[in-house]
Short mmCIF file of C-alpha atoms and ligand atoms in Angstrom, two decimals:
data_model
loop_
_atom_site.label_atom_id
_atom_site.label_comp_id
_atom_site.label_asym_id
_atom_site.label_seq_id
_atom_site.Cartn_x
_atom_site.Cartn_y
_atom_site.Cartn_z
CA MET A 1 6.29 6.79 -17.62
CA ASN A 2 3.39 9.17 -16.97
CA SER A 3 5.49 12.32 -17.02
CA GLY A 4 3.72 13.75 -20.11
CA LEU A 5 0.33 13.34 -18.49
CA ILE A 6 1.51 14.74 -15.18
CA GLU A 7 2.90 17.81 -16.95
CA LYS A 8 -0.45 18.36 -18.69
CA ILE A 9 -2.33 18.02 -15.38
CA MET A 10 0.03 20.52 -13.73
CA GLU A 11 -0.43 23.00 -16.57
CA LEU A 12 -4.25 22.69 -16.46
CA LYS A 13 -4.26 23.01 -12.69
CA LYS A 14 -2.35 26.28 -12.86
CA ARG A 15 -4.31 27.74 -15.76
CA LYS A 16 -7.71 26.86 -14.28
CA ASN A 17 -6.87 27.67 -10.65
CA ALA A 18 -7.57 24.11 -9.56
CA VAL A 19 -6.46 22.05 -6.59
CA ILE A 20 -6.24 18.27 -6.19
CA LEU A 21 -7.40 16.65 -2.96
CA ALA A 22 -6.70 12.93 -2.65
CA HIS A 23 -7.39 10.23 -0.11
CA ASN A 24 -4.58 8.03 1.21
CA TYR A 25 -6.02 5.01 -0.68
CA GLN A 26 -5.61 6.54 -4.13
CA VAL A 27 -3.22 4.91 -6.58
CA PRO A 28 0.38 6.01 -5.88
CA GLU A 29 0.60 8.20 -9.02
CA ILE A 30 -2.39 10.28 -7.85
CA GLN A 31 -1.05 10.46 -4.29
CA ASP A 32 2.19 11.82 -5.68
CA ILE A 33 0.58 14.76 -7.54
CA ALA A 34 -2.02 15.69 -4.91
CA ASP A 35 -1.88 19.15 -3.35
CA ILE A 36 -3.53 17.77 -0.24
CA LEU A 37 -3.35 14.09 0.65
CA GLY A 38 -5.02 12.80 3.78
CA ASP A 39 -7.56 10.80 5.70
CA SER A 40 -11.25 11.72 5.69
CA LEU A 41 -10.91 14.15 8.57
CA GLU A 42 -7.91 15.99 7.12
CA LEU A 43 -9.66 16.25 3.76
CA ALA A 44 -12.81 17.60 5.43
CA ILE A 45 -10.76 20.19 7.34
CA ALA A 46 -8.88 21.15 4.17
CA SER A 47 -12.19 21.46 2.32
CA LYS A 48 -13.18 24.33 4.59
CA LYS A 49 -10.17 26.41 3.61
CA LEU A 50 -9.95 26.06 -0.16
CA GLU A 51 -9.27 29.07 -2.32
CA ALA A 52 -9.09 27.50 -5.78
CA LYS A 53 -12.00 27.77 -8.22
CA ILE A 54 -11.99 24.09 -9.15
CA VAL A 55 -11.46 21.19 -6.78
CA VAL A 56 -10.58 17.76 -8.14
CA PHE A 57 -11.48 15.25 -5.47
CA ALA A 58 -9.69 11.94 -5.94
CA GLY A 59 -11.52 9.67 -3.55
CA VAL A 60 -14.96 8.09 -3.30
CA ASP A 61 -18.46 9.57 -3.61
CA PHE A 62 -19.18 10.50 0.01
CA MET A 63 -15.85 12.34 0.37
CA ALA A 64 -16.35 14.38 -2.81
CA GLU A 65 -19.92 15.14 -1.74
CA MET A 66 -18.69 16.49 1.58
CA THR A 67 -16.25 18.80 -0.18
CA ALA A 68 -19.07 19.98 -2.47
CA ILE A 69 -21.33 20.61 0.54
CA LEU A 70 -18.64 22.69 2.23
CA ASN A 71 -17.88 24.60 -1.01
CA PRO A 72 -21.16 25.52 -2.69
CA ASP A 73 -19.40 28.28 -4.66
CA LYS A 74 -16.77 25.97 -6.22
CA LYS A 75 -16.80 23.36 -8.94
CA VAL A 76 -15.96 20.00 -7.35
CA LEU A 77 -15.02 17.29 -9.86
CA ILE A 78 -14.52 13.56 -9.28
CA PRO A 79 -12.31 11.66 -11.76
CA ASN A 80 -14.72 8.70 -11.92
CA PRO A 81 -18.28 9.05 -10.55
CA GLU A 82 -18.40 5.26 -10.23
CA ALA A 83 -15.96 5.49 -7.34
CA GLN A 84 -18.72 4.77 -4.84
CA CYS A 85 -18.09 3.38 -1.38
CA PRO A 86 -20.25 0.26 -0.88
CA MET A 87 -20.33 0.83 2.88
CA ALA A 88 -21.85 4.29 2.40
CA ALA A 89 -24.65 2.65 0.41
CA GLN A 90 -25.45 0.32 3.33
CA LEU A 91 -27.32 3.02 5.22
CA PRO A 92 -30.03 4.62 3.09
CA ILE A 93 -31.97 7.59 4.46
CA GLU A 94 -35.09 5.43 5.11
CA ASP A 95 -33.10 3.23 7.50
CA VAL A 96 -31.85 6.25 9.45
CA ARG A 97 -35.44 7.49 9.74
CA LYS A 98 -36.65 4.06 10.90
CA ALA A 99 -33.93 3.91 13.58
CA LYS A 100 -34.87 7.42 14.77
CA ALA A 101 -38.52 6.38 15.01
CA LYS A 102 -37.58 3.26 16.98
CA TYR A 103 -35.35 5.20 19.41
CA PRO A 104 -36.98 8.63 19.75
CA GLY A 105 -34.67 11.31 21.13
CA VAL A 106 -31.50 9.23 20.71
CA PRO A 107 -28.92 11.22 18.71
CA VAL A 108 -27.66 9.75 15.43
CA VAL A 109 -23.91 9.85 14.86
CA LEU A 110 -23.00 8.83 11.33
CA TYR A 111 -19.63 7.77 10.11
CA VAL A 112 -18.42 10.07 7.34
CA ASN A 113 -18.75 7.02 5.05
CA THR A 114 -22.43 7.80 4.37
CA LEU A 115 -24.18 9.68 1.60
CA ALA A 116 -25.32 13.29 2.00
CA GLU A 117 -28.98 12.26 2.32
CA ALA A 118 -28.21 10.12 5.35
CA LYS A 119 -25.96 12.82 6.84
CA ALA A 120 -28.85 15.25 6.51
CA GLU A 121 -30.83 13.05 8.95
CA ALA A 122 -27.98 12.80 11.50
CA TYR A 123 -27.29 14.95 14.54
CA THR A 124 -23.59 14.85 13.75
CA ILE A 125 -21.02 12.88 11.82
CA CYS A 126 -17.58 11.54 12.75
CA THR A 127 -14.57 9.99 11.07
CA SER A 128 -12.31 7.12 12.06
CA ALA A 129 -9.93 9.72 13.55
CA ASN A 130 -12.42 11.23 16.01
CA ALA A 131 -15.36 8.81 16.49
CA PRO A 132 -14.97 8.23 20.28
CA GLN A 133 -14.32 11.94 20.84
CA VAL A 134 -17.53 12.90 18.99
CA VAL A 135 -19.68 10.29 20.76
CA ASN A 136 -18.31 11.16 24.19
CA ALA A 137 -18.96 14.86 23.63
CA LEU A 138 -22.72 14.23 23.36
CA ASP A 139 -25.09 14.85 26.18
CA SER A 140 -26.93 11.52 25.98
CA ASP A 141 -26.44 8.06 27.47
CA LYS A 142 -27.28 6.31 24.18
CA VAL A 143 -26.30 6.95 20.57
CA LEU A 144 -27.35 5.45 17.25
CA PHE A 145 -24.19 4.85 15.27
CA GLY A 146 -23.70 3.67 11.68
CA PRO A 147 -23.03 2.19 9.27
CA ASP A 148 -19.82 0.38 10.29
CA LYS A 149 -20.38 -2.13 13.08
CA ASN A 150 -16.63 -2.55 13.70
CA LEU A 151 -16.17 1.18 14.18
CA ALA A 152 -19.23 1.08 16.48
CA TRP A 153 -17.47 -1.67 18.49
CA PHE A 154 -14.28 0.43 18.63
CA VAL A 155 -16.29 3.39 19.97
CA GLN A 156 -18.14 1.19 22.46
CA GLN A 157 -14.79 0.11 23.98
CA ARG A 158 -14.03 3.80 24.61
CA SER A 159 -17.37 5.05 25.84
CA GLU A 160 -19.71 4.66 28.83
CA LYS A 161 -22.65 5.31 26.52
CA GLU A 162 -24.65 2.58 24.84
CA VAL A 163 -23.64 2.55 21.17
CA ILE A 164 -26.47 1.10 19.03
CA PRO A 165 -25.27 0.07 15.55
CA ILE A 166 -27.44 0.95 12.54
CA PRO A 167 -27.71 -1.18 10.46
CA GLU A 168 -26.83 -4.13 12.69
CA LYS A 169 -24.07 -5.45 10.43
CA GLY A 170 -22.63 -2.66 8.28
CA TYR A 171 -19.10 -3.38 7.09
CA CYS A 172 -16.29 -2.53 4.68
CA TYR A 173 -15.53 -5.46 2.36
CA VAL A 174 -11.84 -4.46 2.18
CA HIS A 175 -11.26 -4.45 5.94
CA ARG A 176 -13.24 -7.68 6.23
CA MET A 177 -10.54 -9.46 4.21
CA PHE A 178 -8.02 -9.50 7.08
CA SER A 179 -7.86 -12.59 9.22
CA PRO A 180 -6.35 -12.68 12.72
CA ALA A 181 -4.46 -15.86 11.72
CA ASP A 182 -2.70 -14.06 8.83
CA VAL A 183 -1.81 -11.09 11.01
CA LEU A 184 -0.52 -13.35 13.82
CA PHE A 185 1.52 -15.33 11.29
CA LEU A 186 3.25 -12.11 10.21
CA LYS A 187 3.73 -11.07 13.82
CA GLU A 188 5.39 -14.42 14.55
CA LYS A 189 7.67 -13.93 11.56
CA TYR A 190 8.51 -10.33 12.58
CA PRO A 191 8.18 -10.20 16.37
CA ASP A 192 9.66 -6.68 16.47
CA ALA A 193 6.87 -5.30 14.27
CA GLU A 194 4.01 -3.12 15.47
CA ILE A 195 0.53 -3.96 14.17
CA LEU A 196 -1.36 -0.87 13.00
CA ALA A 197 -5.03 -1.56 12.24
CA HIS A 198 -7.89 0.59 10.99
CA PRO A 199 -11.03 0.59 13.20
CA GLU A 200 -13.03 -0.79 10.26
CA CYS A 201 -11.21 -4.10 10.95
CA ASP A 202 -12.94 -6.88 12.83
CA PRO A 203 -12.69 -6.67 16.67
CA GLU A 204 -10.44 -9.77 16.64
CA ILE A 205 -7.89 -7.80 14.60
CA GLN A 206 -8.37 -4.69 16.73
CA LYS A 207 -7.63 -6.77 19.87
CA ILE A 208 -4.20 -7.83 18.59
CA ALA A 209 -3.24 -4.43 17.16
CA THR A 210 -0.55 -2.28 18.75
CA GLN A 211 -2.59 0.74 17.79
CA ILE A 212 -5.96 1.24 16.08
CA CYS A 213 -5.88 4.31 13.91
CA SER A 214 -7.27 6.24 10.98
CA THR A 215 -5.04 6.20 7.91
CA SER A 216 -3.29 9.46 8.78
CA GLN A 217 -2.94 8.45 12.42
CA MET A 218 -0.97 5.45 11.07
CA LEU A 219 1.48 7.90 9.53
CA LYS A 220 1.86 9.75 12.79
CA ARG A 221 2.44 6.52 14.71
CA ALA A 222 4.95 5.24 12.15
CA LYS A 223 6.92 8.49 12.37
CA GLU A 224 6.92 8.70 16.15
CA SER A 225 7.38 5.04 17.11
CA PRO A 226 10.87 3.67 17.77
CA ALA A 227 9.82 0.48 15.92
CA LYS A 228 11.42 -0.17 12.54
CA ARG A 229 8.81 -2.55 11.15
CA PHE A 230 5.02 -2.32 10.91
CA ILE A 231 2.25 -4.69 9.82
CA ILE A 232 -0.44 -2.58 8.18
CA ALA A 233 -4.06 -3.75 8.39
CA THR A 234 -5.80 -1.37 6.03
CA GLU A 235 -6.20 -0.78 2.29
CA VAL A 236 -2.95 -1.68 0.58
CA SER A 237 -2.16 1.72 -1.05
CA MET A 238 -1.61 3.14 2.42
CA VAL A 239 1.73 1.35 2.38
CA HIS A 240 2.93 3.58 -0.48
CA ARG A 241 2.64 6.75 1.57
CA LEU A 242 3.98 5.15 4.76
CA GLN A 243 7.03 3.85 2.89
CA LYS A 244 7.63 7.10 1.00
CA GLU A 245 7.55 9.22 4.15
CA ASN A 246 9.52 6.75 6.27
CA PRO A 247 12.27 5.40 3.99
CA GLY A 248 14.24 3.92 6.89
CA LYS A 249 11.35 1.74 8.10
CA ILE A 250 9.64 -1.33 6.69
CA PHE A 251 5.89 -1.61 6.10
CA ILE A 252 4.29 -4.99 5.51
CA PRO A 253 0.71 -5.13 4.24
CA ALA A 254 -1.38 -7.49 6.38
CA LEU A 255 -2.82 -8.69 3.06
CA ASP A 256 -1.49 -7.46 -0.26
CA ILE A 257 -4.78 -8.03 -2.11
CA ALA A 258 -6.74 -5.81 0.31
CA GLN A 259 -7.57 -3.30 -2.36
CA CYS A 260 -10.56 -0.95 -2.53
CA LYS A 261 -11.75 -1.38 -6.12
CA GLN A 262 -13.84 1.77 -5.90
CA MET A 263 -10.92 3.98 -4.82
CA LYS A 264 -8.95 2.55 -7.75
CA LYS A 265 -11.52 3.73 -10.31
CA ASN A 266 -9.76 7.10 -10.27
CA THR A 267 -6.71 7.11 -12.52
CA LEU A 268 -4.30 9.76 -13.79
CA GLU A 269 -5.99 9.45 -17.20
CA ASN A 270 -9.56 10.15 -16.05
CA LEU A 271 -8.30 12.83 -13.66
CA TYR A 272 -6.67 14.60 -16.61
CA GLU A 273 -9.82 14.33 -18.74
CA ILE A 274 -12.25 15.68 -16.16
CA LEU A 275 -9.98 18.60 -15.36
CA ARG A 276 -9.57 19.36 -19.06
CA ASP A 277 -13.33 19.12 -19.78
CA GLU A 278 -14.57 20.25 -16.33
CA LYS A 279 -16.93 17.30 -16.19
CA ASN A 280 -18.19 14.91 -13.49
CA VAL A 281 -19.29 17.84 -11.34
CA VAL A 282 -20.35 16.65 -7.89
CA SER A 283 -23.62 18.22 -6.88
CA VAL A 284 -25.85 17.75 -3.87
CA GLN A 285 -29.47 18.93 -3.84
CA SER A 286 -29.46 22.24 -1.94
CA ASP A 287 -31.97 21.34 0.82
CA ILE A 288 -30.07 18.11 1.55
CA ALA A 289 -26.71 19.90 1.39
CA GLU A 290 -27.94 22.53 3.85
CA LYS A 291 -29.00 19.91 6.43
CA ALA A 292 -25.90 17.75 5.89
CA ARG A 293 -23.71 20.83 6.35
CA VAL A 294 -25.23 21.35 9.81
CA SER A 295 -24.27 17.82 10.93
CA ILE A 296 -20.77 18.14 9.42
CA GLU A 297 -20.20 21.53 11.10
CA ARG A 298 -21.43 20.04 14.37
CA MET A 299 -18.60 17.50 14.24
CA PHE A 300 -16.08 20.38 13.98
CA GLU A 301 -17.82 22.17 16.86
CA LEU A 302 -17.89 19.07 19.13
CA THR A 303 -14.20 18.32 18.58
CA LYS A 304 -12.94 21.91 18.82
CA LYS A 305 -10.09 22.18 21.32
CA LYS A 306 -11.31 24.20 24.29
P1 LIG B 401 -9.74 7.22 6.91
O1 LIG B 401 -10.61 8.39 7.23
O2 LIG B 401 -9.12 6.60 8.10
O3 LIG B 401 -8.72 7.58 5.88
O4 LIG B 401 -10.67 6.06 6.30
C1 LIG B 401 -11.51 6.23 5.21
C2 LIG B 401 -11.98 4.96 4.69
O5 LIG B 401 -12.76 4.89 3.76
C3 LIG B 401 -11.50 3.75 5.31
O6 LIG B 401 -11.94 2.64 4.59
FE1 LIG B 402 -15.52 2.26 1.44
FE2 LIG B 402 -14.05 0.29 2.43
FE3 LIG B 402 -13.33 1.47 0.17
FE4 LIG B 402 -13.14 2.76 2.53
S1 LIG B 402 -11.98 0.97 1.87
S2 LIG B 402 -13.93 3.59 0.62
S3 LIG B 402 -14.95 1.98 3.57
S4 LIG B 402 -15.17 0.26 0.53
#
């Protein structure tokens, strides 16, 4: 159906020396044409090794910003600049500063789902794939952690340190849609199924999950597990990739309306247009980018395999 558009995107990509990075929650047609598809951590790692001149980042604001920060010499384009993660907006820079003033000397670990300004105030960042590892690598018995309180809870279960959430009740509206009753109903219907849940889910969902994982860790688990059926408690487009890469297994969304409206603002059409016109350039003020880069690089340093 979209083959004409896909052909045009491919031709532009080649002619302009461009690459497409996409998050696992993008619409299936974008997932299918991405050069690199992944979770936030994989996309951050990939962003450090890019050779293309233009990078189309199909994801939300904070992800595209991170790629721009790590690639000051490249043009980073976002298909729709209105693809803005509401959770990232829950922790403005002033609130990070206030928390630092209230807890002097306590390091700030920010979830990657924050804007560059906030990252610039943090000691380090983390993603859902490495949050406990980052926190446990710090030389401090307390950490300020934000903005997702459920991810903070997940980290607290895996750390001796005191994890202080900032703000107190940051959340993702998509992961808040899941109810333990719905998940248990599916589990009763399919007792052989594993429950894979994202750490942005409520603790009550995390407690009944077989495994709590980032989106790409879900793929790894689905591939390696002997189970044939999985209940997936994360954004619904994740099921597309899981199903595509594991055709012999069955993936059941924990809730089929759990859709991130912001991720869905990127479409094949606007992706084509921005690549054609080289518009929607993602830029981060240089002093903020410089400081944010330090906290991003520190995450890589803290999680480097010794
Ligand atoms: P992942 O890094 O696990 O892909 O999660 C990103 C995100 O925004 C989850 O809502
Ligand atoms: Fe933000 Fe939630 Fe959408 Fe992830 S799923 S981008 S945390 S709103």
